[in-house]
């Protein structure tokens, strides 16, 4: 799953550490999300959407694999 998290964070001038503190997760979690190594829990996805005042779909881009069809 791709996401716009790094772009959104940088547009607002927020460091990974700051976003992590606000969301009560580690900086490593934010880094892993931004690099696509980790998909968020639904709770974390909702927290991110609320923080950025966007829908989950505006932050995370789900791409169906051809194997899943």
Coordinates of N, CA and C in Angstrom, one line a residue:
X1 N 0.8 -1.2 0.0 CA 0.0 0.0 0.0 C 0.9 1.2 0.0
X2 N 0.6 2.1 -0.9 CA 1.4 3.4 -1.0 C 0.7 4.4 -0.1
X3 N 1.4 5.5 0.2 CA 0.8 6.6 1.0 C 1.5 7.9 0.7
X4 N 0.9 9.0 1.1 CA 1.3 10.3 0.9 C 1.8 10.9 2.2
X5 N 2.1 10.1 3.2 CA 2.4 10.6 4.5 C 3.7 11.5 4.6
X6 N 4.7 11.1 3.9 CA 6.0 11.9 3.9 C 5.7 13.3 3.3
X7 N 5.0 13.3 2.2 CA 4.7 14.5 1.5 C 3.8 15.4 2.4
X8 N 2.8 14.9 3.0 CA 1.9 15.7 3.8 C 2.6 16.2 5.0
X9 N 3.5 15.4 5.6 CA 4.2 15.8 6.8 C 5.2 17.0 6.4
X10 N 5.9 16.8 5.3 CA 6.8 17.9 4.9 C 6.1 19.2 4.5
X11 N 5.0 19.0 3.9 CA 4.2 20.2 3.5 C 3.8 21.1 4.7
X12 N 3.7 20.4 5.9 CA 3.3 21.1 7.1 C 4.5 21.4 8.0
X13 N 5.7 21.1 7.5 CA 6.9 21.4 8.2 C 7.1 20.6 9.5
X14 N 6.6 19.4 9.6 CA 6.6 18.6 10.8 C 7.7 17.5 10.6
X15 N 8.5 17.4 11.7 CA 9.5 16.3 11.7 C 8.9 15.0 12.1
X16 N 9.6 13.9 11.7 CA 9.1 12.6 12.0 C 8.9 12.4 13.5
X17 N 9.8 13.0 14.3 CA 9.8 12.9 15.7 C 8.5 13.6 16.3
X18 N 8.2 14.7 15.7 CA 7.1 15.5 16.2 C 5.8 14.8 15.9
X19 N 5.6 14.2 14.7 CA 4.4 13.5 14.3 C 4.3 12.3 15.2
X20 N 5.4 11.6 15.4 CA 5.4 10.4 16.3 C 4.9 10.7 17.7
X21 N 5.4 11.8 18.2 CA 4.9 12.2 19.6 C 3.4 12.5 19.6
X22 N 3.0 13.2 18.6 CA 1.5 13.6 18.5 C 0.7 12.3 18.5
X23 N 1.1 11.3 17.7 CA 0.3 10.1 17.5 C 0.6 9.0 18.5
X24 N 1.6 9.3 19.4 CA 2.0 8.4 20.4 C 2.5 7.1 19.8
X25 N 3.4 7.2 18.8 CA 4.1 6.0 18.2 C 5.6 6.4 18.2
X26 N 6.4 5.5 17.8 CA 7.8 5.8 17.7 C 8.2 6.5 16.3
X27 N 9.3 7.1 16.3 CA 9.8 7.8 15.1 C 10.0 6.7 14.0
X28 N 10.4 5.5 14.5 CA 10.7 4.4 13.6 C 9.4 3.9 12.9
X29 N 8.3 4.0 13.6 CA 7.0 3.7 13.0 C 6.6 4.6 11.9
X30 N 6.9 5.9 12.1 CA 6.6 6.9 11.1 C 7.5 6.7 9.9
X31 N 8.8 6.4 10.1 CA 9.7 6.1 9.0 C 9.3 4.9 8.2
X32 N 8.9 3.9 8.9 CA 8.5 2.6 8.2 C 7.2 2.8 7.4
X33 N 6.3 3.6 8.0 CA 5.1 4.0 7.2 C 5.4 4.7 5.9
X34 N 6.3 5.7 6.1 CA 6.6 6.5 4.9 C 7.3 5.7 3.9
X35 N 8.1 4.7 4.3 CA 8.9 3.9 3.3 C 8.1 2.7 2.8
X36 N 6.8 2.6 3.2 CA 6.0 1.5 2.8 C 6.4 0.1 3.4
X37 N 7.2 0.1 4.4 CA 7.6 -1.2 5.0 C 6.5 -1.6 6.1
X38 N 5.6 -0.8 6.4 CA 4.6 -1.1 7.5 C 3.3 -0.5 7.1
X39 N 2.2 -1.2 7.2 CA 0.9 -0.7 7.0 C 0.3 -0.4 8.4
X40 N -0.4 0.7 8.5 CA -0.9 1.1 9.9 C -2.1 0.3 10.3
X41 N -2.2 0.2 11.6 CA -3.5 -0.3 12.1 C -4.6 0.6 11.7
X42 N -5.8 0.2 11.8 CA -6.9 1.0 11.4 C -7.0 2.2 12.4
X43 N -6.7 2.0 13.6 CA -6.7 3.1 14.6 C -5.7 4.1 14.2
X44 N -4.5 3.7 13.9 CA -3.4 4.7 13.5 C -3.8 5.4 12.2
X45 N -4.4 4.7 11.3 CA -4.8 5.3 10.0 C -5.8 6.4 10.3
X46 N -6.8 6.1 11.2 CA -7.8 7.1 11.6 C -7.1 8.3 12.3
X47 N -6.2 8.1 13.2 CA -5.5 9.2 13.9 C -4.7 10.1 12.8
X48 N -4.1 9.4 11.9 CA -3.4 10.2 10.8 C -4.4 11.0 10.0
X49 N -5.5 10.4 9.6 CA -6.5 11.1 8.9 C -7.0 12.3 9.6
X50 N -7.3 12.1 10.9 CA -7.8 13.2 11.8 C -6.8 14.3 11.9
X51 N -5.5 14.0 12.1 CA -4.4 15.0 12.3 C -4.3 15.8 11.0
X52 N -4.3 15.2 9.8 CA -4.1 15.9 8.6 C -5.4 16.4 8.0
X53 N -6.5 16.2 8.7 CA -7.9 16.6 8.3 C -8.2 16.1 6.9
X54 N -7.9 14.9 6.6 CA -8.1 14.2 5.3 C -8.8 12.9 5.6
X55 N -9.3 12.3 4.5 CA -9.9 10.9 4.7 C -8.7 10.0 4.6
X56 N -8.9 8.8 5.1 CA -7.9 7.7 5.0 C -7.5 7.5 3.6
X57 N -8.5 7.5 2.7 CA -8.2 7.3 1.3 C -7.3 8.4 0.6
X58 N -7.4 9.6 1.2 CA -6.5 10.7 0.7 C -5.1 10.5 1.1
X59 N -4.8 9.7 2.1 CA -3.5 9.5 2.6 C -2.9 8.2 2.1
X60 N -3.7 7.1 2.2 CA -3.2 5.8 1.8 C -3.9 5.4 0.5
X61 N -3.0 4.8 -0.4 CA -3.5 4.4 -1.7 C -3.4 2.9 -1.8
X62 N -4.5 2.2 -1.9 CA -4.6 0.8 -1.9 C -4.5 0.4 -3.4
X63 N -3.5 -0.5 -3.7 CA -3.4 -1.0 -5.0 C -3.5 -2.5 -5.0
X64 N -4.6 -3.0 -5.6 CA -4.9 -4.5 -5.6 C -3.8 -5.2 -6.4
X65 N -3.3 -6.3 -5.8 CA -2.4 -7.2 -6.6 C -3.2 -8.0 -7.5
X66 N -2.7 -8.4 -8.6 CA -3.4 -9.2 -9.6 C -3.7 -10.6 -9.0
X67 N -2.9 -11.0 -8.0 CA -3.1 -12.3 -7.3 C -4.3 -12.3 -6.4
X68 N -4.7 -11.1 -6.0 CA -5.8 -11.0 -5.0 C -7.2 -11.0 -5.7
X69 N -7.2 -10.9 -7.0 CA -8.5 -10.9 -7.7 C -9.1 -12.2 -7.9

